[in-house]
């Protein structure tokens, strides 16, 4: 808003991938709109639709990062359109490319078919299954520290941004995926749920938690700070703690721990027999011999033991003594809400409230009384 109360507009350029699944027609169209400088990407799409091209299709509802409807891609990465401020982008002269989310079929323009997303969600039984020893008559309250364990996972708004960027899902569309597995952890970590073992068994099946490639794109792209990859790590740790370790991924992780504890380093030559078994190891023998000839396989016997191996053994014992095997041992570095920052702060840009021609700063009634001498 200008000093004289006039609305200050900025020019925003957008390139939008248009697509019609019925005809297969696909085209990159460019639009330029005049938008208020506090406008988000979603506001700019609204202006395109209202004033330039009413046929543009996209989803929206709340416009405040709550409903999860407006997931799409900007310059190749998933975003919530109502979270992205356009001011800095327009100032830099950038014209971002907007397209539909990945890993989900496109229906039209920026609208994807969410059915595969909901199928995966249903597959993890996304509801509390009360323990038989709990009262069914009254509310079962848990403590704040118990709730903190699943705080991040509870923030999910089902927007699909993590699924859009999932590497594993790209190669295996049947992979349960980050959103569904994070939802699974929300119930595995809830002490009121009575189906922990059944859940962990189910999530450990093929296409389940061990098929994650740990690319961390889901953590990077989640607009709510859920950190789905961390939730998957917690599920894996809980599965191991409960002896559910028949999957090759689980055996792999188990060998990492044994190897570090016994010799202080990872004995990769033993990794294949320990995780895939003797038959598979024999099949890989020719490949292993080739590596050995090139000096890339250290002799397995006698195993090299690291000088400070007592430190890794002490770490192992500490985790056991503190009861930190399982999800409690997965350290998450920051609070989820700390990650939910405005686009201006994240990009180091200007403060939208303090500079000239900016939006009026919101104030409490008491501040207004102080400033303007208004009677309470
Ligand atoms: S870390 Fe795993 S779940 Fe997350 S995007 Fe990568 S492959 Fe998918
Ligand atoms: S985990 Fe994050 S990105 Fe994935 S659906 Fe939930 S809120 Fe969206
Ligand atoms: S419109 Fe609801 S999250 Fe963006």
Coordinates of C-alpha atoms and ligand atoms in Angstrom, one line a residue:
X1 CA 0.0 0.0 0.0
X2 CA 1.5 3.4 -0.9
X3 CA 1.7 6.3 1.5
X4 CA -1.4 7.8 -0.1
X5 CA -3.4 4.6 0.4
X6 CA -3.0 3.6 -3.3
X7 CA -2.4 -0.1 -3.9
X8 CA 1.1 -0.7 -5.3
X9 CA 1.3 -3.2 -8.0
X10 CA 4.2 -5.3 -9.3
X11 CA 4.5 -7.1 -12.7
X12 CA 4.8 -10.8 -12.4
X13 CA 5.7 -13.1 -15.4
X14 CA 4.7 -16.8 -15.3
X15 CA 5.2 -19.6 -17.8
X16 CA 2.6 -22.3 -17.2
X17 CA 2.5 -25.8 -18.7
X18 CA -1.0 -26.3 -20.0
X19 CA -2.2 -29.9 -20.6
X20 CA -5.4 -31.6 -21.6
X21 CA -5.4 -35.3 -20.8
X22 CA -8.4 -35.9 -23.1
X23 CA -6.7 -34.6 -26.3
X24 CA -3.0 -34.9 -25.1
X25 CA -2.4 -31.3 -26.1
X26 CA 0.5 -29.8 -24.2
X27 CA 1.8 -26.2 -24.4
X28 CA 4.0 -23.8 -22.4
X29 CA 2.1 -20.5 -22.2
X30 CA 3.5 -17.2 -20.9
X31 CA 1.4 -14.7 -18.9
X32 CA 2.2 -11.3 -17.4
X33 CA 0.0 -9.9 -14.6
X34 CA -0.2 -6.8 -12.4
X35 CA -0.4 -8.1 -8.8
X36 CA -0.3 -6.5 -5.4
X37 CA 3.2 -6.8 -4.1
X38 CA 2.2 -9.1 -1.2
X39 CA 0.7 -11.5 -3.8
X40 CA 1.4 -15.2 -3.6
X41 CA 1.7 -17.6 -6.6
X42 CA -1.9 -18.6 -6.0
X43 CA -3.0 -14.9 -6.1
X44 CA -1.2 -14.5 -9.4
X45 CA -2.9 -17.6 -10.8
X46 CA -6.2 -16.2 -9.7
X47 CA -5.5 -13.0 -11.7
X48 CA -4.5 -15.0 -14.8
X49 CA -7.8 -16.9 -14.5
X50 CA -9.9 -13.8 -13.8
X51 CA -8.4 -11.4 -16.3
X52 CA -6.4 -13.3 -19.0
X53 CA -7.5 -16.9 -19.5
X54 CA -10.5 -18.4 -17.7
X55 CA -9.7 -21.9 -19.0
X56 CA -6.7 -22.3 -16.7
X57 CA -7.3 -25.2 -14.2
X58 CA -5.8 -25.5 -10.7
X59 CA -7.0 -26.5 -7.3
X60 CA -7.3 -24.2 -4.2
X61 CA -9.4 -23.7 -1.2
X62 CA -8.1 -22.2 2.1
X63 CA -5.4 -19.9 0.6
X64 CA -3.5 -20.2 4.0
X65 CA -1.4 -23.4 3.8
X66 CA -4.0 -25.5 5.6
X67 CA -6.1 -27.5 3.1
X68 CA -3.3 -28.9 1.0
X69 CA -5.2 -28.3 -2.3
X70 CA -2.7 -26.1 -4.2
X71 CA 0.3 -28.3 -4.6
X72 CA 2.1 -27.8 -7.9
X73 CA 5.6 -27.4 -9.2
X74 CA 7.6 -24.1 -9.6
X75 CA 10.8 -24.4 -11.6
X76 CA 10.7 -28.2 -11.2
X77 CA 10.2 -28.4 -7.4
X78 CA 6.9 -28.9 -5.6
X79 CA 5.5 -26.0 -3.7
X80 CA 2.2 -24.9 -2.1
X81 CA 1.1 -22.0 -4.4
X82 CA -0.5 -20.1 -1.5
X83 CA 2.8 -20.2 0.4
X84 CA 5.1 -18.7 -2.3
X85 CA 5.4 -15.0 -2.2
X86 CA 6.2 -13.5 -5.7
X87 CA 7.7 -10.2 -4.7
X88 CA 11.4 -11.3 -4.6
X89 CA 11.0 -13.4 -7.7
X90 CA 9.5 -10.5 -9.6
X91 CA 12.2 -8.2 -8.4
X92 CA 14.9 -10.6 -9.7
X93 CA 13.2 -10.5 -13.1
X94 CA 12.6 -14.3 -13.0
X95 CA 9.8 -15.8 -14.9
X96 CA 9.2 -19.2 -13.1
X97 CA 7.9 -22.2 -14.9
X98 CA 4.7 -23.6 -13.3
X99 CA 3.6 -27.2 -13.9
X100 CA 1.6 -30.0 -12.3
X101 CA 3.0 -32.1 -9.5
X102 CA 5.1 -35.1 -10.4
X103 CA 4.4 -38.8 -9.8
X104 CA 0.6 -38.3 -10.1
X105 CA -1.4 -38.4 -13.4
X106 CA -2.3 -35.0 -14.7
X107 CA -6.0 -34.4 -15.3
X108 CA -5.7 -30.9 -16.7
X109 CA -3.2 -28.1 -16.5
X110 CA -2.1 -28.0 -12.9
X111 CA -4.7 -30.4 -11.6
X112 CA -3.5 -34.0 -10.8
X113 CA -5.5 -37.1 -10.0
X114 CA -5.0 -37.7 -6.3
X115 CA -6.5 -41.2 -6.3
X116 CA -3.1 -43.0 -6.2
X117 CA -2.2 -40.7 -3.2
X118 CA -5.3 -41.6 -1.3
X119 CA -5.0 -45.3 -2.1
X120 CA -1.6 -45.4 -0.4
X121 CA -2.9 -43.4 2.5
X122 CA -5.8 -46.0 3.0
X123 CA -3.2 -48.8 2.7
X124 CA -1.5 -47.7 6.0
X125 CA -4.8 -47.8 8.0
X126 CA -4.7 -44.0 8.8
X127 CA -6.8 -44.2 12.0
X128 CA -6.2 -45.0 15.6
X129 CA -6.8 -48.6 16.6
X130 CA -7.4 -48.3 20.4
X131 CA -5.6 -50.8 22.8
X132 CA -8.0 -53.3 24.4
X133 CA -7.0 -52.1 27.9
X134 CA -8.0 -48.5 27.3
X135 CA -11.3 -47.0 28.3
X136 CA -13.7 -46.6 25.4
X137 CA -15.9 -44.4 27.6
X138 CA -13.7 -41.4 28.2
X139 CA -10.9 -39.5 26.5
X140 CA -7.5 -41.1 26.7
X141 CA -5.1 -38.2 27.2
X142 CA -1.3 -38.6 26.7
X143 CA 1.5 -36.4 28.0
X144 CA 3.1 -33.6 26.0
X145 CA 6.5 -35.5 25.7
X146 CA 4.6 -38.5 24.3
X147 CA 2.8 -36.3 21.9
X148 CA 6.1 -34.6 20.9
X149 CA 7.3 -37.9 19.4
X150 CA 4.6 -37.6 16.7
X151 CA 4.3 -33.8 16.6
X152 CA 5.9 -33.5 13.1
X153 CA 3.9 -36.3 11.6
X154 CA 0.7 -34.8 12.9
X155 CA 1.3 -31.6 10.9
X156 CA 0.7 -33.3 7.5
X157 CA -2.0 -31.6 5.3
X158 CA -2.0 -34.3 2.6
X159 CA -0.8 -31.9 -0.1
X160 CA 1.3 -34.4 -2.0
X161 CA 4.3 -32.2 -2.4
X162 CA 6.6 -34.9 -1.0
X163 CA 5.1 -37.6 -3.2
X164 CA 5.7 -35.3 -6.2
X165 CA 9.4 -35.3 -5.6
X166 CA 9.9 -38.9 -4.4
X167 CA 12.7 -40.7 -6.4
X168 CA 11.7 -44.1 -5.2
X169 CA 8.1 -43.6 -6.4
X170 CA 9.3 -42.5 -9.8
X171 CA 10.9 -45.9 -10.3
X172 CA 8.3 -47.9 -8.4
X173 CA 4.8 -46.4 -8.5
X174 CA 3.7 -49.0 -5.9
X175 CA 6.0 -47.7 -3.3
X176 CA 3.9 -46.6 -0.3
X177 CA 5.7 -43.2 -0.4
X178 CA 6.6 -40.5 2.1
X179 CA 3.1 -39.1 2.9
X180 CA 1.5 -42.5 3.7
X181 CA 4.6 -43.7 5.7
X182 CA 4.7 -40.5 7.7
X183 CA 1.0 -41.1 8.5
X184 CA 1.9 -44.6 9.5
X185 CA 4.5 -43.3 12.0
X186 CA 1.9 -40.9 13.4
X187 CA 0.1 -44.0 14.7
X188 CA 3.1 -46.3 15.4
X189 CA 4.4 -43.5 17.7
X190 CA 1.1 -43.0 19.5
X191 CA 1.0 -45.0 22.8
X192 CA -2.8 -45.2 22.5
X193 CA -2.6 -47.3 19.3
X194 CA -2.8 -51.1 19.8
X195 CA -1.7 -52.3 16.4
X196 CA 2.0 -51.3 16.4
X197 CA 3.4 -54.7 15.5
X198 CA 0.7 -55.4 12.8
X199 CA 1.5 -51.9 11.3
X200 CA 5.3 -52.4 11.4
X201 CA 4.8 -55.9 9.7
X202 CA 2.6 -54.4 7.0
X203 CA 4.8 -51.3 6.4
X204 CA 7.9 -53.6 6.1
X205 CA 6.5 -55.6 3.2
X206 CA 7.8 -55.1 -0.4
X207 CA 7.1 -51.5 -1.7
X208 CA 7.2 -50.4 2.0
X209 CA 9.5 -48.5 4.2
X210 CA 12.7 -50.3 3.2
X211 CA 12.3 -49.2 -0.4
X212 CA 13.0 -45.6 0.4
X213 CA 16.3 -44.5 -1.3
X214 CA 17.0 -41.8 1.3
X215 CA 17.2 -39.0 -1.3
X216 CA 15.7 -36.6 1.3
X217 CA 13.7 -34.7 -1.4
X218 CA 10.5 -35.2 0.7
X219 CA 12.1 -33.5 3.7
X220 CA 13.3 -30.7 1.5
X221 CA 10.0 -30.1 -0.2
X222 CA 7.4 -30.6 2.5
X223 CA 5.8 -27.2 3.2
X224 CA 4.8 -28.1 6.7
X225 CA 8.0 -29.4 8.2
X226 CA 6.7 -33.0 8.5
X227 CA 10.1 -34.4 7.4
X228 CA 8.7 -37.6 6.0
X229 CA 12.1 -39.2 5.5
X230 CA 12.8 -38.9 9.2
X231 CA 9.4 -40.5 9.9
X232 CA 10.5 -43.4 7.7
X233 CA 13.8 -43.7 9.6
X234 CA 11.8 -43.8 12.8
X235 CA 9.6 -46.6 11.4
X236 CA 12.7 -48.6 10.4
X237 CA 14.2 -48.2 13.9
X238 CA 10.9 -49.3 15.5
X239 CA 10.7 -52.3 13.2
X240 CA 14.3 -53.3 14.1
X241 CA 13.6 -52.8 17.8
X242 CA 10.6 -55.2 17.5
X243 CA 12.6 -57.8 15.6
X244 CA 10.9 -57.2 12.3
X245 CA 14.0 -57.4 10.1
X246 CA 13.4 -59.9 7.3
X247 CA 13.6 -57.3 4.6
X248 CA 17.0 -56.9 2.9
X249 CA 17.1 -53.2 3.8
X250 CA 16.6 -54.1 7.5
X251 CA 19.4 -56.7 7.3
X252 CA 21.6 -54.2 5.7
X253 CA 21.0 -51.7 8.5
X254 CA 21.5 -54.4 11.1
X255 CA 24.9 -55.3 9.6
X256 CA 26.0 -51.6 9.7
X257 CA 25.4 -51.6 13.4
X258 CA 27.1 -55.0 14.1
X259 CA 30.0 -54.0 11.9
X260 CA 30.5 -50.6 13.6
X261 CA 30.2 -52.1 17.1
X262 CA 32.6 -55.0 16.5
X263 CA 35.4 -53.3 14.5
X264 CA 34.5 -49.6 14.4
X265 CA 34.1 -49.4 10.7
X266 CA 31.9 -50.8 7.9
X267 CA 33.0 -54.2 6.6
X268 CA 31.5 -54.0 3.1
X269 CA 33.0 -57.3 1.9
X270 CA 30.7 -59.1 4.3
X271 CA 27.7 -57.0 3.5
X272 CA 26.4 -59.2 0.6
X273 CA 26.5 -62.5 2.4
X274 CA 25.0 -60.9 5.6
X275 CA 22.1 -59.2 3.7
X276 CA 21.5 -61.4 0.6
X277 CA 22.6 -64.8 1.8
X278 CA 25.2 -67.3 0.6
X279 CA 23.5 -68.2 -2.8
X280 CA 23.4 -64.5 -3.9
X281 CA 27.0 -64.1 -2.7
X282 CA 28.2 -67.0 -4.9
X283 CA 26.4 -65.4 -7.9
X284 CA 28.3 -62.1 -7.2
X285 CA 31.6 -63.9 -6.9
X286 CA 32.9 -63.1 -10.4
X287 CA 32.2 -59.4 -9.8
X288 CA 33.9 -59.6 -6.4
X289 CA 37.0 -61.3 -7.9
X290 CA 37.2 -58.5 -10.5
X291 CA 37.2 -55.9 -7.6
X292 CA 39.8 -57.9 -5.7
X293 CA 42.2 -58.0 -8.6
X294 CA 42.0 -54.2 -8.9
X295 CA 42.8 -54.0 -5.1
X296 CA 39.4 -52.7 -4.2
X297 CA 38.5 -55.5 -1.7
X298 CA 40.4 -55.5 1.6
X299 CA 41.2 -59.0 2.9
X300 CA 38.3 -60.0 5.2
X301 CA 40.6 -62.0 7.6
X302 CA 41.9 -60.9 10.0
X303 CA 39.3 -58.1 10.2
X304 CA 40.9 -54.7 10.6
X305 CA 39.8 -53.2 13.9
X306 CA 39.8 -49.4 14.3
X307 CA 42.1 -47.9 17.0
X308 CA 39.3 -46.1 18.8
X309 CA 36.8 -49.0 18.5
X310 CA 35.9 -48.6 22.2
X311 CA 34.2 -45.3 21.4
X312 CA 31.8 -46.9 18.9
X313 CA 31.1 -49.7 21.4
X314 CA 30.4 -47.1 24.1
X315 CA 28.0 -45.3 21.8
X316 CA 26.2 -48.6 21.2
X317 CA 25.9 -49.2 25.0
X318 CA 24.8 -45.7 25.6
X319 CA 21.9 -46.0 23.1
X320 CA 20.8 -49.3 24.8
X321 CA 21.2 -47.9 28.4
X322 CA 19.2 -44.8 27.5
X323 CA 16.5 -46.9 25.8
X324 CA 17.1 -45.0 22.6
X325 CA 16.9 -47.9 20.2
X326 CA 13.8 -47.4 18.1
X327 CA 12.3 -44.1 17.1
X328 CA 13.7 -42.3 20.2
X329 CA 17.2 -42.7 18.7
X330 CA 16.3 -40.7 15.6
X331 CA 17.5 -37.2 16.3
X332 CA 15.7 -34.4 14.5
X333 CA 17.7 -31.3 14.5
X334 CA 15.0 -28.6 14.5
X335 CA 11.4 -28.0 15.6
X336 CA 8.9 -28.4 12.8
X337 CA 7.4 -25.0 13.3
X338 CA 10.8 -23.3 13.1
X339 CA 10.9 -24.4 9.5
X340 CA 7.6 -22.9 8.6
X341 CA 8.8 -19.4 7.7
X342 CA 7.5 -16.8 5.3
X343 CA 9.1 -16.6 1.9
X344 CA 10.5 -13.2 2.6
X345 CA 12.4 -14.4 5.7
X346 CA 13.5 -17.6 3.9
X347 CA 15.0 -15.7 1.0
X348 CA 16.6 -13.0 3.1
X349 CA 14.4 -10.5 1.4
X350 CA 12.8 -7.3 2.7
X351 CA 10.4 -7.1 5.6
X352 CA 7.0 -6.7 4.0
X353 CA 5.7 -4.5 6.9
X354 CA 8.4 -2.0 7.6
X355 CA 9.6 -0.6 4.3
X356 CA 8.1 2.2 2.4
X357 CA 5.1 1.3 0.3
X358 CA 4.6 -1.9 2.2
X359 CA 1.5 -3.5 3.7
X360 CA 0.2 -2.0 7.0
X361 CA 1.7 -3.9 9.9
X362 CA -1.0 -5.8 11.9
X363 CA -1.4 -4.5 15.4
X364 CA -3.1 -5.5 18.7
X365 CA -5.9 -3.3 19.9
X366 CA -3.8 -2.2 22.9
X367 CA -1.0 -0.9 20.5
X368 CA -3.6 1.1 18.6
X369 CA -4.8 2.6 21.9
X370 CA -1.2 3.6 22.7
X371 CA -0.4 5.0 19.3
X372 CA -3.6 6.8 18.5
X373 CA -4.9 7.6 22.0
X374 CA -8.1 5.7 21.2
X375 CA -10.2 5.0 24.3
X376 CA -10.2 1.3 25.2
Ligands
LIG1 S1 13.7 -39.9 1.0 FE1 12.6 -41.8 0.5 S2 10.5 -41.3 0.7 FE2 11.6 -39.3 0.7 S3 11.5 -38.6 -1.4 FE3 13.5 -39.8 -1.2 S4 12.9 -41.9 -1.8 FE4 11.0 -40.8 -1.4
LIG2 S1 4.3 -34.9 4.4 FE1 4.4 -32.7 3.9 S2 4.6 -32.7 1.7 FE2 3.9 -34.7 2.2 S3 1.7 -34.6 2.1 FE3 2.2 -34.2 4.2 S4 2.3 -32.0 4.3 FE4 2.4 -32.5 2.1
LIG3 S1 -5.1 -23.2 -1.0 FE1 -5.1 -24.5 0.9 S2 -3.1 -25.0 1.1 FE2 -3.0 -23.6 -0.6

